[in-house]
Structures are given as structure tokens and as C-alpha cells.
Amino acid sequence: RITVDGGVLVQARDSIRLGFAHRQGASWEMSRLATHPSYKLPLDSGPTEFRSPSVFCGGVAWRLNPHVLVSAQMDYVLYQQLQSNLDIRQGAFKRDDYVLDNGWEPRLGVELSRRIGSLSVQVRGGVHSQAPGAIRYVGQSPTEELSFPATKRRTILATGFSVVARIGLRLDGALRFG
């Protein structure tokens, strides 16, 4: 199935840009074969549908001066769209016993730029607060509650750099933590 994404970028002032985007989630089907390890019996051999959730994004970039850019972004991820694809493979549990909440995911970043001789150097850093995005069990089974516990928000730190030579060579690098 073809999906369409869209966005708008507005330059509010010389130093401020605002952006809004919508990323449509996608679904696709694939075959699955699962076998019980002890009894060597097939548990499932039907098609399974996978889905990525839709996301609404908004952000702002503010150039404080020619060398410093600060950006902030807020995503709203529709994780609940994944719940309709949930297959209960064993036990007498209902799909409604498994909950997946939508989540807000803020991001903040800073980029420093400098020209050093014939090189242009940018150093970046940022933080992303990621929503839990995990299924949790809310029914009456203690075993399922232990298997699908509530998870916490996690924080991801990132850093990176770019070095661009006047002759067109470029080197980029990035690291993520968390």
C-alpha cells in the first residue's frame, strides 16, 4: 500500500524556521512459521501483518548567531495503531488486555559551526525523550503481567560532527547513547 507523507517549512524570520510534518504509518503482510520447541508442532503458519505507526511532528530551529543553531521538535506517535495488529497466540486473553499508549516525544539539539582554515566544521549534540512504546498487560494474569510490564520513558543522547573541505570532500560521524 502506498502512503503519503507531508510537511510544511516556514521561515518566520531570518533566524527562525518552523516546521510541521505528518508521517503516515504503513502496513505490510508477511508469512510466519512458528513451531513449539518441545513438541515440534506448528503453532502458527498464517500471514502476519506488521505496522509502523503514524507520527505528527512540529519543530522550530533558531539561529542564535552565524555559529550557533538551536532546534526543538515534538513528535506525537500513534502507537495505538499497532494494537490492532496484535495477535494473541496462546492463552485465553483478550486483545483489550494489552495496552499500547500513544506518546509525546520531545527532542532538543544544538549545532556549533566554525570555519577552520579551508575546512567547515560542525559539532552537534542532542537529547530525545522517547515514549515507552511497549505493550503492557492490564488483565488479571500475574504471568502475563510479568511478561508485559509497564515500561518507562527513556532518554537518548546523541552527538555528531561534520567536516567539509573546500574541494568537496565530507566526513560525518555520529554516536547515540541510551
Coordinates of C-alpha atoms in Angstrom, one line a residue:
R1 CA 0.0 0.0 0.0
I2 CA 1.3 3.4 -0.9
T3 CA 1.4 6.0 1.8
V4 CA 1.8 9.8 1.6
D5 CA 3.8 12.0 4.0
G6 CA 3.6 15.7 4.0
G7 CA 5.1 18.7 5.7
V8 CA 5.5 22.5 5.7
L9 CA 8.6 24.5 6.5
V10 CA 8.0 28.3 7.2
Q11 CA 10.8 30.8 7.6
A12 CA 9.1 33.1 10.2
R13 CA 12.2 35.4 10.4
D14 CA 15.7 35.4 9.1
S15 CA 16.8 33.4 12.2
I16 CA 13.7 31.3 12.9
R17 CA 12.2 28.4 10.9
L18 CA 9.1 26.5 11.9
G19 CA 8.2 23.0 10.5
F20 CA 5.3 20.7 10.7
A21 CA 5.0 17.2 9.2
H22 CA 2.9 14.1 9.2
R23 CA 4.4 10.7 8.5
Q24 CA 1.7 8.2 7.6
G25 CA 2.2 4.8 9.1
A26 CA 2.4 1.7 6.8
S27 CA 1.3 -1.9 7.0
W28 CA 2.6 -4.9 5.2
E29 CA 1.9 -8.6 5.3
M30 CA 4.4 -11.5 5.6
S31 CA 4.2 -15.2 6.1
R32 CA 5.2 -16.6 9.5
L33 CA 6.0 -20.1 10.7
A34 CA 6.3 -20.7 14.4
T35 CA 6.9 -24.2 15.9
H36 CA 6.6 -25.3 19.5
P37 CA 10.2 -26.1 20.5
S38 CA 9.4 -29.1 22.8
Y39 CA 6.7 -30.8 20.8
K40 CA 7.8 -29.8 17.3
L41 CA 4.2 -28.9 16.5
P42 CA 3.3 -25.9 14.4
L43 CA 1.9 -23.0 16.5
D44 CA 1.2 -20.6 13.6
S45 CA 1.7 -20.7 9.9
G46 CA -0.6 -17.9 8.8
P47 CA 0.1 -14.5 7.4
T48 CA 1.0 -11.8 9.9
E49 CA 0.6 -8.0 9.3
F50 CA 3.3 -5.6 10.5
R51 CA 2.7 -1.9 11.0
S52 CA 4.7 1.2 11.7
P53 CA 2.7 4.0 13.4
S54 CA 1.8 7.4 12.1
V55 CA 3.6 10.4 13.5
F56 CA 2.7 14.1 13.8
C57 CA 5.8 16.4 14.1
G58 CA 6.3 20.0 14.9
G59 CA 9.6 21.8 15.3
V60 CA 11.5 25.1 15.5
A61 CA 15.1 26.0 14.5
W62 CA 16.6 29.2 15.8
R63 CA 19.9 30.5 14.6
L64 CA 21.3 32.5 17.5
N65 CA 24.2 33.7 15.5
P66 CA 26.2 32.5 12.5
H67 CA 27.9 29.9 14.6
V68 CA 25.0 28.5 16.8
L69 CA 21.8 26.8 15.8
V70 CA 19.3 25.5 18.5
S71 CA 16.4 23.2 17.4
A72 CA 13.5 21.7 19.2
Q73 CA 11.0 19.1 18.0
M74 CA 7.8 17.5 19.4
D75 CA 6.5 14.3 17.9
Y76 CA 3.2 12.6 18.7
V77 CA 3.5 8.9 17.8
L78 CA 0.3 7.0 17.3
Y79 CA 1.4 3.7 19.0
Q80 CA -2.2 2.6 19.5
Q81 CA -2.4 1.9 15.7
L82 CA -0.1 -1.1 16.4
Q83 CA -2.6 -2.6 18.8
S84 CA -5.0 -3.6 16.0
N85 CA -2.2 -5.9 14.6
L86 CA -1.7 -7.6 18.0
D87 CA -2.2 -11.4 17.7
I88 CA -2.8 -13.4 20.9
R89 CA -1.0 -16.7 20.1
Q90 CA -1.7 -18.6 23.3
G91 CA -3.8 -18.4 26.4
A92 CA -7.4 -17.2 26.7
F93 CA -6.6 -13.5 26.8
K94 CA -8.4 -10.6 25.0
R95 CA -6.7 -8.1 22.8
D96 CA -8.1 -5.4 25.1
D97 CA -6.0 -6.8 28.0
Y98 CA -2.9 -5.5 26.2
V99 CA -2.5 -1.7 26.0
L100 CA -0.2 0.4 23.9
D101 CA -0.5 4.2 24.6
N102 CA 0.2 7.0 22.1
G103 CA 3.2 9.1 23.2
W104 CA 4.7 12.5 23.1
E105 CA 8.5 12.5 22.2
P106 CA 10.3 15.8 22.6
R107 CA 13.8 16.4 21.1
L108 CA 16.3 19.2 21.6
G109 CA 19.5 19.8 19.7
V110 CA 22.4 22.3 19.4
E111 CA 24.8 22.7 16.5
L112 CA 28.0 24.7 16.6
S113 CA 29.7 25.7 13.3
R114 CA 33.2 27.1 12.7
R115 CA 35.5 27.6 9.7
I116 CA 39.0 26.4 10.4
G117 CA 41.3 27.3 7.5
S118 CA 39.8 25.6 4.4
L119 CA 37.5 23.4 6.4
S120 CA 34.0 23.9 7.7
V121 CA 33.4 22.1 11.0
Q122 CA 30.0 21.4 12.7
V123 CA 29.7 19.8 16.1
R124 CA 26.2 18.6 17.2
G125 CA 24.6 17.3 20.4
G126 CA 21.0 16.5 21.3
V127 CA 18.6 14.7 23.6
H128 CA 15.5 12.7 22.7
S129 CA 12.9 11.7 25.3
Q130 CA 11.3 8.5 23.9
A131 CA 7.9 7.4 25.0
P132 CA 7.6 3.8 26.4
G133 CA 6.2 2.5 23.1
A134 CA 5.8 -1.0 24.6
I135 CA 2.8 -3.2 25.2
R136 CA 1.7 -3.6 28.8
Y137 CA -0.7 -6.2 30.1
V138 CA -3.7 -4.8 32.2
G139 CA -5.7 -8.1 32.7
Q140 CA -5.8 -10.5 35.7
S141 CA -3.0 -13.0 34.8
P142 CA 0.1 -12.5 37.0
T143 CA 2.2 -14.4 34.5
E144 CA 1.2 -12.1 31.6
E145 CA 1.7 -9.1 33.9
L146 CA 5.3 -10.1 34.5
S147 CA 5.8 -10.8 30.7
F148 CA 4.4 -7.4 29.6
P149 CA 5.2 -4.9 32.4
A150 CA 4.8 -1.2 32.1
T151 CA 8.0 0.4 30.8
K152 CA 9.4 3.8 31.4
R153 CA 10.3 6.6 29.1
R154 CA 13.9 6.5 28.0
T155 CA 16.3 9.3 27.3
I156 CA 18.6 9.0 24.3
L157 CA 21.7 11.3 23.9
A158 CA 23.4 11.9 20.6
T159 CA 26.4 13.7 19.4
G160 CA 27.9 14.1 15.9
F161 CA 30.2 16.1 13.7
S162 CA 30.7 17.1 10.1
V163 CA 33.9 18.3 8.4
V164 CA 33.6 19.7 4.9
A165 CA 36.7 20.6 2.8
R166 CA 36.5 23.3 0.2
I167 CA 37.3 20.8 -2.6
G168 CA 34.0 18.9 -1.8
L169 CA 35.2 16.1 0.5
R170 CA 33.0 15.5 3.5
L171 CA 33.3 13.4 6.7
D172 CA 30.3 12.8 9.0
G173 CA 30.1 10.9 12.3
A174 CA 27.5 10.3 15.0
L175 CA 27.1 8.4 18.2
R176 CA 23.9 7.6 20.2
F177 CA 23.7 6.6 23.8
G178 CA 20.8 5.1 25.7

